[in-house]
PDB file of C-alpha atoms in Angstrom:
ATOM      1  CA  UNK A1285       0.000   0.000   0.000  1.00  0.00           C
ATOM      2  CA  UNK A1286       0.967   3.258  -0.192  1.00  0.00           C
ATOM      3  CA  UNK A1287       3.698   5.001   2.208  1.00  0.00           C
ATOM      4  CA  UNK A1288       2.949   8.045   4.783  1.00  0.00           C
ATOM      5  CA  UNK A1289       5.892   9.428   6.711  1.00  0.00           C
ATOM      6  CA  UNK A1290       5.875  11.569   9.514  1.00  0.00           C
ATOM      7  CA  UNK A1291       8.788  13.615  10.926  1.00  0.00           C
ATOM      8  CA  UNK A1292       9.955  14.158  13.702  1.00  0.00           C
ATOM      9  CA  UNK A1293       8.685  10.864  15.280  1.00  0.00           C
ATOM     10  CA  UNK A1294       9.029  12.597  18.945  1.00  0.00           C
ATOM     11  CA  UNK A1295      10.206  16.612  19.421  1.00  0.00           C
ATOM     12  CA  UNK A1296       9.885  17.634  22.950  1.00  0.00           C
ATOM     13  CA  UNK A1297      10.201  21.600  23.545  1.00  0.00           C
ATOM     14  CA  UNK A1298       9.870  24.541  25.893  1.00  0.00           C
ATOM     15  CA  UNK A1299       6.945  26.134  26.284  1.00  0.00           C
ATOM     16  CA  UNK A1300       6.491  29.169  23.978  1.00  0.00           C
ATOM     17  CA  UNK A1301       8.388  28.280  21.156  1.00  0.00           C
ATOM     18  CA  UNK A1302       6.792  26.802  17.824  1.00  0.00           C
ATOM     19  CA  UNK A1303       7.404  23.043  16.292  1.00  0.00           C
ATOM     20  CA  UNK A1304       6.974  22.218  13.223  1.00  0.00           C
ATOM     21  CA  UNK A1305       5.981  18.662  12.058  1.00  0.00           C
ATOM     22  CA  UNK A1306       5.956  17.408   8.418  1.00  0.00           C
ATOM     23  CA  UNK A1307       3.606  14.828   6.671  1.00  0.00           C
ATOM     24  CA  UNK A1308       4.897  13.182   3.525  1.00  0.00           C
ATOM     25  CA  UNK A1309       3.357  10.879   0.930  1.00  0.00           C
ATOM     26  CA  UNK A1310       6.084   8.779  -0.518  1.00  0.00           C
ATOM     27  CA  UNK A1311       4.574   7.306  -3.723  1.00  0.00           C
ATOM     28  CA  UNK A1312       1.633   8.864  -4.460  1.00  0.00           C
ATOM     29  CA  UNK A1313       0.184  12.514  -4.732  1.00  0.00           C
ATOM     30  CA  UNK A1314      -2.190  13.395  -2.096  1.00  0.00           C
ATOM     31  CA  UNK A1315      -4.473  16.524  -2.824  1.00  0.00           C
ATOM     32  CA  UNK A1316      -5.868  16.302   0.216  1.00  0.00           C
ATOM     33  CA  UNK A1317      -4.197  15.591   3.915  1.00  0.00           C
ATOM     34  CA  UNK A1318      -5.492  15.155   6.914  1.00  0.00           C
ATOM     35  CA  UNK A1319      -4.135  15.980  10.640  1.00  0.00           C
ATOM     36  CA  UNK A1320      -5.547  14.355  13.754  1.00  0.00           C
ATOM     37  CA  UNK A1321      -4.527  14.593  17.277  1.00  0.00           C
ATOM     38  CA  UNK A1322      -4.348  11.907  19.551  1.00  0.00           C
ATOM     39  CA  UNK A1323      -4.625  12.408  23.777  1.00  0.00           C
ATOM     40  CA  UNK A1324      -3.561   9.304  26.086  1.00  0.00           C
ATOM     41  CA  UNK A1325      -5.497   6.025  25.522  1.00  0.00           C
ATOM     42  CA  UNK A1326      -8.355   8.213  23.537  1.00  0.00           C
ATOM     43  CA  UNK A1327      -9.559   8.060  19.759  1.00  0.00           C
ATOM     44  CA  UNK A1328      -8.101  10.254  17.484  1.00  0.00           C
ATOM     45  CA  UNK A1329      -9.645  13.348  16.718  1.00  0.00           C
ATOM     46  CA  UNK A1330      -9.851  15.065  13.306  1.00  0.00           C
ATOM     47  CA  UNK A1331      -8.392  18.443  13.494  1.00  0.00           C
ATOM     48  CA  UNK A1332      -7.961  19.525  10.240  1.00  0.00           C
ATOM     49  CA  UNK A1333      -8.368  18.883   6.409  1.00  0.00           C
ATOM     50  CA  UNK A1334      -5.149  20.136   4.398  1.00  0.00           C
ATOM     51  CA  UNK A1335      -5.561  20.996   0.868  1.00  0.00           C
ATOM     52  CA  UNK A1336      -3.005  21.495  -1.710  1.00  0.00           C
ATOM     53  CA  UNK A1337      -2.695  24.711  -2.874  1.00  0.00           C
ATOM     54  CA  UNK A1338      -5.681  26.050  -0.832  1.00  0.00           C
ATOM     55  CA  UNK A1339      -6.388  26.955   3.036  1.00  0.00           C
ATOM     56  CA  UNK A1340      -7.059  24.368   5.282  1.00  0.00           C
ATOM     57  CA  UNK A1341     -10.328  23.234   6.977  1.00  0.00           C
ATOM     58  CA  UNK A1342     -10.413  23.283  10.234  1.00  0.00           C
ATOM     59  CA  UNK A1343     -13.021  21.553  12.793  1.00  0.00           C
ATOM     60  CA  UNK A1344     -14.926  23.205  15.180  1.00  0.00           C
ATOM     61  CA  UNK A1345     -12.464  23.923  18.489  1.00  0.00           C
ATOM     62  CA  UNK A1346      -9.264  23.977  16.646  1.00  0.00           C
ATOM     63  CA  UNK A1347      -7.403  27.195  16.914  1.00  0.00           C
ATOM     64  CA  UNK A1348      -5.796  27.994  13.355  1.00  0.00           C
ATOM     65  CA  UNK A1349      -4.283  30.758  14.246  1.00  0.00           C
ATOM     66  CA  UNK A1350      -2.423  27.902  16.828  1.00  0.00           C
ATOM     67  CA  UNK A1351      -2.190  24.918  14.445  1.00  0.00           C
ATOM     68  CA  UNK A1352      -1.076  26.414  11.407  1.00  0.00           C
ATOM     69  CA  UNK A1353      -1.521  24.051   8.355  1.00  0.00           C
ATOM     70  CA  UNK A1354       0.589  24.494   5.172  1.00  0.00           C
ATOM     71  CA  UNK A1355       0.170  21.904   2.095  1.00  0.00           C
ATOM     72  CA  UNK A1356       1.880  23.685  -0.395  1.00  0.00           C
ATOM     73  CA  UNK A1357       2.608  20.548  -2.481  1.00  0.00           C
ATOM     74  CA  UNK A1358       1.488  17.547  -3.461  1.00  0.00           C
ATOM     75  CA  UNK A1359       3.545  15.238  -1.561  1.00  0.00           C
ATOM     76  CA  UNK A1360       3.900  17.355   1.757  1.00  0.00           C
ATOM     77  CA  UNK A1361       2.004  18.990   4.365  1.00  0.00           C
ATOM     78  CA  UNK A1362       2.887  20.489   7.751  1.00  0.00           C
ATOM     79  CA  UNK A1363       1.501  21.525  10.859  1.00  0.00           C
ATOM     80  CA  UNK A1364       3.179  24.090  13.160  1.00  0.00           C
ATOM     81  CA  UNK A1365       2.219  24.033  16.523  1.00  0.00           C
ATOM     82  CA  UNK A1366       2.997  28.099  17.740  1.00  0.00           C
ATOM     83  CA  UNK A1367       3.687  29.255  20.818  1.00  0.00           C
ATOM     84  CA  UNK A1368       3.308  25.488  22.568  1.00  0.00           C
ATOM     85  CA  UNK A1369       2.251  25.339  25.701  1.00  0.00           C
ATOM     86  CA  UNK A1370       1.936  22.613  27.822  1.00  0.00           C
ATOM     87  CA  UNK A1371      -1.770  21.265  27.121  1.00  0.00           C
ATOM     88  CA  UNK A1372      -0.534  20.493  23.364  1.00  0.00           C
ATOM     89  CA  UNK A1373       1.477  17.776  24.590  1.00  0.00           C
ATOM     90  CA  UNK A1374      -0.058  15.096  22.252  1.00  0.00           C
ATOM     91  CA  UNK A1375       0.610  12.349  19.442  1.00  0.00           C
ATOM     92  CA  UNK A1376      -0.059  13.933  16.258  1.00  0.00           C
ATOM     93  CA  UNK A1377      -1.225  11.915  13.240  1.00  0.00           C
ATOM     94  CA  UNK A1378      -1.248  12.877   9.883  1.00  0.00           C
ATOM     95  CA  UNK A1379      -3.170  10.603   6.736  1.00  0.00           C
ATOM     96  CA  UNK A1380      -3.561  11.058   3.281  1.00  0.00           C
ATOM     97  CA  UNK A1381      -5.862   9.537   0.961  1.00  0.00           C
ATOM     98  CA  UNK A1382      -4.179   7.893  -2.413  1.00  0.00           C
ATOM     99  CA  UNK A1383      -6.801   9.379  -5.137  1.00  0.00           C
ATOM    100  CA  UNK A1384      -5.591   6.174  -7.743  1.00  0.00           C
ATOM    101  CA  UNK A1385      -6.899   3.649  -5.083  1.00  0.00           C
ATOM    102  CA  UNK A1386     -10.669   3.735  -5.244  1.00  0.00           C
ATOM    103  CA  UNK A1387     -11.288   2.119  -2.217  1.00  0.00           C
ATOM    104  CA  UNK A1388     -11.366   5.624  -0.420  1.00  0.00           C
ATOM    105  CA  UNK A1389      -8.650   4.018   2.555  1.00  0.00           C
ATOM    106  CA  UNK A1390      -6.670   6.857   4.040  1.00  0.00           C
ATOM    107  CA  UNK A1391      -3.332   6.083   4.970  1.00  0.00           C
ATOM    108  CA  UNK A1392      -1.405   7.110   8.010  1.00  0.00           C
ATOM    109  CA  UNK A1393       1.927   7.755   9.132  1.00  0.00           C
ATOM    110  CA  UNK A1394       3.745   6.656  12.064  1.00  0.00           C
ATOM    111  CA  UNK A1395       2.511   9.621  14.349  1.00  0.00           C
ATOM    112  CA  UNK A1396       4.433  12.426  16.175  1.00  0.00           C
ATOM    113  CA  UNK A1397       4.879  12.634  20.024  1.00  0.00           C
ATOM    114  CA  UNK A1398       4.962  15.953  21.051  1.00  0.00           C
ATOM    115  CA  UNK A1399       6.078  16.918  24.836  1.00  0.00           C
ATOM    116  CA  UNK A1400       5.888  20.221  25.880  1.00  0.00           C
ATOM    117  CA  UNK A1401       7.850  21.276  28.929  1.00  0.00           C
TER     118      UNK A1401
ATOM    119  CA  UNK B 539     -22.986  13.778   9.508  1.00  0.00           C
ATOM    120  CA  UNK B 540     -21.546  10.040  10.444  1.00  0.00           C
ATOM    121  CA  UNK B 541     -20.133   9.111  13.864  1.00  0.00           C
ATOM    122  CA  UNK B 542     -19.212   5.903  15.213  1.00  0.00           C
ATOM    123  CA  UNK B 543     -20.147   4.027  18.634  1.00  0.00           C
ATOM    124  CA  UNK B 544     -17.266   1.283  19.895  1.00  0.00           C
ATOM    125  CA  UNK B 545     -19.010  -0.505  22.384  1.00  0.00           C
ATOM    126  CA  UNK B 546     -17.082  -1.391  25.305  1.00  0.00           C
ATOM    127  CA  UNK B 547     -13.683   0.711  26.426  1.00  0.00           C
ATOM    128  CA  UNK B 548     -11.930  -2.923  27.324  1.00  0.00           C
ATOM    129  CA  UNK B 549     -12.425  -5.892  26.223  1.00  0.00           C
ATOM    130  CA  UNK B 550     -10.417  -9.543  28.005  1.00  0.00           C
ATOM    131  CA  UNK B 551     -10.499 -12.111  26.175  1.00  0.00           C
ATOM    132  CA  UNK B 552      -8.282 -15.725  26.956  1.00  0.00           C
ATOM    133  CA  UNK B 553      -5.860 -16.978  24.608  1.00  0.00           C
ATOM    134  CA  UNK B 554      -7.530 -19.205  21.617  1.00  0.00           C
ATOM    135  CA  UNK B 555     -10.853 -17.804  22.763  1.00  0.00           C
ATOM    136  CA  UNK B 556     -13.175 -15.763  20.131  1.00  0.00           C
ATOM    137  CA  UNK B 557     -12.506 -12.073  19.764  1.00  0.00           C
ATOM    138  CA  UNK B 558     -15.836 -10.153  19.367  1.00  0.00           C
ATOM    139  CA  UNK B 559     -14.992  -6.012  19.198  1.00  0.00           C
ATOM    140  CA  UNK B 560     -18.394  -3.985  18.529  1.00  0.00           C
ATOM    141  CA  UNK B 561     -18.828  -1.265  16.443  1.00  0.00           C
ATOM    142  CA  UNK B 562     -22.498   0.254  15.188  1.00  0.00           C
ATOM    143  CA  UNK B 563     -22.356   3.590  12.942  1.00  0.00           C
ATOM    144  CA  UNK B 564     -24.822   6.314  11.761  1.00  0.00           C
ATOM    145  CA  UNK B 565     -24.578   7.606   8.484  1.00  0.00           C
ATOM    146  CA  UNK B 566     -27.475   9.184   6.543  1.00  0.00           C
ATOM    147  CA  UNK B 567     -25.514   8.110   3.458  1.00  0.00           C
ATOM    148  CA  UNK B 568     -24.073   4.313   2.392  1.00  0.00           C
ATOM    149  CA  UNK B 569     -20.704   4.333   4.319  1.00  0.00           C
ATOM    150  CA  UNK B 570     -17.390   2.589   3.945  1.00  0.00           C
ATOM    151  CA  UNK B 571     -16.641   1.426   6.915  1.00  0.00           C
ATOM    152  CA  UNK B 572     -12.746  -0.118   8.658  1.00  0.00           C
ATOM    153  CA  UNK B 573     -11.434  -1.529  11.495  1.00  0.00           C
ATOM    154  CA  UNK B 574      -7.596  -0.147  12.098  1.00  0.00           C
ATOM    155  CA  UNK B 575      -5.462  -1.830  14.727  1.00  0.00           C
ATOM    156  CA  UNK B 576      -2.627   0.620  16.825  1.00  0.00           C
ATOM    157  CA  UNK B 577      -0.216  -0.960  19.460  1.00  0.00           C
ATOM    158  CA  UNK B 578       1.593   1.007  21.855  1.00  0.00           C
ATOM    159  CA  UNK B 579       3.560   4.494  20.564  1.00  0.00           C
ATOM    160  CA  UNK B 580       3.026   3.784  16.757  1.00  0.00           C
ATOM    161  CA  UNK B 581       0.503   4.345  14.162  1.00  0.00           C
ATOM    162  CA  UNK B 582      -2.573   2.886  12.647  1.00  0.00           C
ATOM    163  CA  UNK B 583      -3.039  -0.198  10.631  1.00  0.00           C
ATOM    164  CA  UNK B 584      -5.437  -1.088   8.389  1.00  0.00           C
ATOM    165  CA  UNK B 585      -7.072  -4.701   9.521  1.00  0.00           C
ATOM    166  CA  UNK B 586      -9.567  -4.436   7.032  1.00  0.00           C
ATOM    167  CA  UNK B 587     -12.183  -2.441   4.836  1.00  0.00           C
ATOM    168  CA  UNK B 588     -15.779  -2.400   3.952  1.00  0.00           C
ATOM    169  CA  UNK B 589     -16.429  -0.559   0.599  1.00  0.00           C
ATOM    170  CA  UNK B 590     -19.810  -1.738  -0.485  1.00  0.00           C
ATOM    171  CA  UNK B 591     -18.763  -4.823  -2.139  1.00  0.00           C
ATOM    172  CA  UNK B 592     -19.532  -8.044  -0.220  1.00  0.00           C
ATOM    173  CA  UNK B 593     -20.764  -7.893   3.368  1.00  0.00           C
ATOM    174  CA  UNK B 594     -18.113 -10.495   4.696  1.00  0.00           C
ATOM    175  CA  UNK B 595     -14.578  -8.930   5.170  1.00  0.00           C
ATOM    176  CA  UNK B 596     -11.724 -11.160   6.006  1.00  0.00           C
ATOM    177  CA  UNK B 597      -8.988  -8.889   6.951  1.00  0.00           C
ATOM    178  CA  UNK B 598      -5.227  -9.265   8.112  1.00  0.00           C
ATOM    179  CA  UNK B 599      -4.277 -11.389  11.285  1.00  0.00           C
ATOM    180  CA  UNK B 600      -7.337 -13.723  10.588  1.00  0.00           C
ATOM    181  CA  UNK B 601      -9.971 -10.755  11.470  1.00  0.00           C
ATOM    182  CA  UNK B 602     -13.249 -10.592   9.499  1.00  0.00           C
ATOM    183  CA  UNK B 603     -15.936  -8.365   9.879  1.00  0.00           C
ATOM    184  CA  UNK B 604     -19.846  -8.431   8.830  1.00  0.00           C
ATOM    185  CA  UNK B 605     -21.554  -4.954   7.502  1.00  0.00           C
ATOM    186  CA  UNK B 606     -25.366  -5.482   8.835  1.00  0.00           C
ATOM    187  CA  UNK B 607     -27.126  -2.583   7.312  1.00  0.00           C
ATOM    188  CA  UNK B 608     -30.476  -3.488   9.019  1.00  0.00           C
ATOM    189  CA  UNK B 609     -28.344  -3.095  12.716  1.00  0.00           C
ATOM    190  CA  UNK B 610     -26.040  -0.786  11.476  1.00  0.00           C
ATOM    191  CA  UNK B 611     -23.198  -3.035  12.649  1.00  0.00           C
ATOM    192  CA  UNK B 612     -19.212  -4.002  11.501  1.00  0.00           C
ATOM    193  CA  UNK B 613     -18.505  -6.014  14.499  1.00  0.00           C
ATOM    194  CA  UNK B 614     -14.864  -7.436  14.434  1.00  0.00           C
ATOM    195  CA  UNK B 615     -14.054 -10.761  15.031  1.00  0.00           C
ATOM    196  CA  UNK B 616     -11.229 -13.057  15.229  1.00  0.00           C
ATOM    197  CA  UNK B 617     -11.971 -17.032  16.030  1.00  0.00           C
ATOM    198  CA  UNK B 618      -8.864 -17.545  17.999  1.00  0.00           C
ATOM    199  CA  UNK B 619      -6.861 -14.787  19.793  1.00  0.00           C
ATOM    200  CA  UNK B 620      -3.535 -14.778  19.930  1.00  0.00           C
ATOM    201  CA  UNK B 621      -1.064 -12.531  22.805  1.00  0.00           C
ATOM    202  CA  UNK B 622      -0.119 -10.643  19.602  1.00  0.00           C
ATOM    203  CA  UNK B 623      -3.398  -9.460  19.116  1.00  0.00           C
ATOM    204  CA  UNK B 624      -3.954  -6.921  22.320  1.00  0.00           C
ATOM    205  CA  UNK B 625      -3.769  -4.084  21.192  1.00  0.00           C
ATOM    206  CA  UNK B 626      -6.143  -1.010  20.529  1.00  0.00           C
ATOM    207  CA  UNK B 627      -8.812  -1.069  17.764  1.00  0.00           C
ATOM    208  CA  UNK B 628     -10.324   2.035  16.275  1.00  0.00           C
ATOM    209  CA  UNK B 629     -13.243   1.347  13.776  1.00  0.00           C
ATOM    210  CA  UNK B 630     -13.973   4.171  11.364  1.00  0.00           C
ATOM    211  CA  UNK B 631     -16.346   5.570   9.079  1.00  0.00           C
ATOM    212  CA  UNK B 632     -16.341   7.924   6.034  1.00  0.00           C
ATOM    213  CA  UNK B 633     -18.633   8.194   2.660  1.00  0.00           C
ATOM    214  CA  UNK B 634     -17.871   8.526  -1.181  1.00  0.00           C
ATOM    215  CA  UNK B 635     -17.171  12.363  -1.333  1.00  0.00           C
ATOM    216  CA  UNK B 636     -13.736  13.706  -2.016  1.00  0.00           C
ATOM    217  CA  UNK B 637     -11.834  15.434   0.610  1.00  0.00           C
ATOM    218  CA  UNK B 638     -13.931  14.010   3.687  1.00  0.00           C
ATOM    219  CA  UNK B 639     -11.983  12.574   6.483  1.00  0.00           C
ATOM    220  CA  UNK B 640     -12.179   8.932   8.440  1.00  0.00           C
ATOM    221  CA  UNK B 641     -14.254   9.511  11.734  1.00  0.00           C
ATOM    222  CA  UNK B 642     -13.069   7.284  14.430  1.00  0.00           C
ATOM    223  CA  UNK B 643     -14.933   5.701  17.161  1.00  0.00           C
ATOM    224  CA  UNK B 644     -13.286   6.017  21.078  1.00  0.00           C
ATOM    225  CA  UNK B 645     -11.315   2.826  20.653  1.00  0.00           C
ATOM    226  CA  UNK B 646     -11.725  -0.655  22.267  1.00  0.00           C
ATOM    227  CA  UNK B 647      -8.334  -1.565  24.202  1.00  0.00           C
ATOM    228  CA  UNK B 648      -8.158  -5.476  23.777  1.00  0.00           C
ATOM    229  CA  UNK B 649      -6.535  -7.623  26.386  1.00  0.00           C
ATOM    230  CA  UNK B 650      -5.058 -11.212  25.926  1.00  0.00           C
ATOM    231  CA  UNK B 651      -4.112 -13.643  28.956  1.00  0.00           C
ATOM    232  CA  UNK B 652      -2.704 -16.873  28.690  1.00  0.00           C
TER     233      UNK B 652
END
């Protein structure tokens, strides 16, 4: 199947400074990304919808202006968390959907630990 | 809108004993429906999908899963579990319209003792 990586796998930081985290498709071309965030022994929670070329879609709660989403092309995407703070301590989970599968399966990449001291 | 209702948090089970992981959606549209598998500190992986072809899924892992559209049901089961299996399972739910995202259920965490 089709390869998502993630990077970094785990980035821990001081509080107040920004991380970036990237999402890459490997062998396909993904128009459209998706970022999901991931608390403790919980479900994972859609946070955004990244599209190439275009602004990104964010649900209802998440702060854009915090989680800023750029997918500027068709093979990467990134989310920078700004001015962490504690509370965004999370596993962060980017998927993309191969558009040449047909069988609408996202795939997913490894994940992203973030710690914020 | 679709959403997705695991029921049970935990689920024990006894090695070589039947696996049975529920899952019932809502959807106001035919959905495609998955079960995805995550152990400890990694991501998801895909055990198997339902995309509107037969009802039966056999997946990865000897998993299989049955869409019931009258009971809105993809339960997951497995006829033998094995310590390799505990693990947490997600079941998931989207429909046939570009650019819309997987919903996830809460997650059942499954046990294994020997």
């Amino acid at each position: 199947g089709a390869v998502v990586s993630q990077h970094p796998s785990r980035v821990i930081c001081k509080s107040g400074t920004s991380v970036k985290i990237e999402c890459r498709s490997l062998d396909f071309q993904a128009t459209t990304m998706f970022w999901y965030r991931q608390f403790p022994k919980q479900s994972l929670m859609l946070m955004a919808t990244s599209n190439e070329g275009s602004k990104a879609t964010y649900e209802q709660g998440v702060e854009k202006d915090k989680f800023l989403i750029n997918h500027a092309s068709l093979t990467l995407s990134t989310l920078t968390v700004t001015s962490a703070h504690p509370e965004d301590s999370s596993f962060y989970i980017c998927s993309a959907r191969d558009p040449s599968g047909g069988a609408l399966e996202q795939f997913f990449g490894p994940g992203t630990r973030l710690t914020v001291l | 809108a679709q959403s997705v209702t695991q029921l049970g948090s935990h689920v024990s089970v006894s090695e070589g004993a039947l696996v049975l992981l529920r899952c019932n959606y809502s959807s106001s549209v035919p959905p495609y429906l998955f079960w995805y598998v995550q152990y400890p500190n990694q991501g998801l992986q895909l055990l198997l999908k339902y995309t509107s072809a037969a009802t039966l899924v056999k997946g990865i892992n000897g998993f299989e899963a049955e869409f019931k559209k009258s009971e809105t049901s993809f339960h997951l089961t497995k006829p033998s579990a094995h310590m390799s299996d505990a693990a947490e399972y997600f079941c998931a739910v989207n429909i046939n319209q570009a650019g819309t995202a997987l919903i996830f259920g809460k997650g059942t965490t499954l046990s294994v003792s020997s």
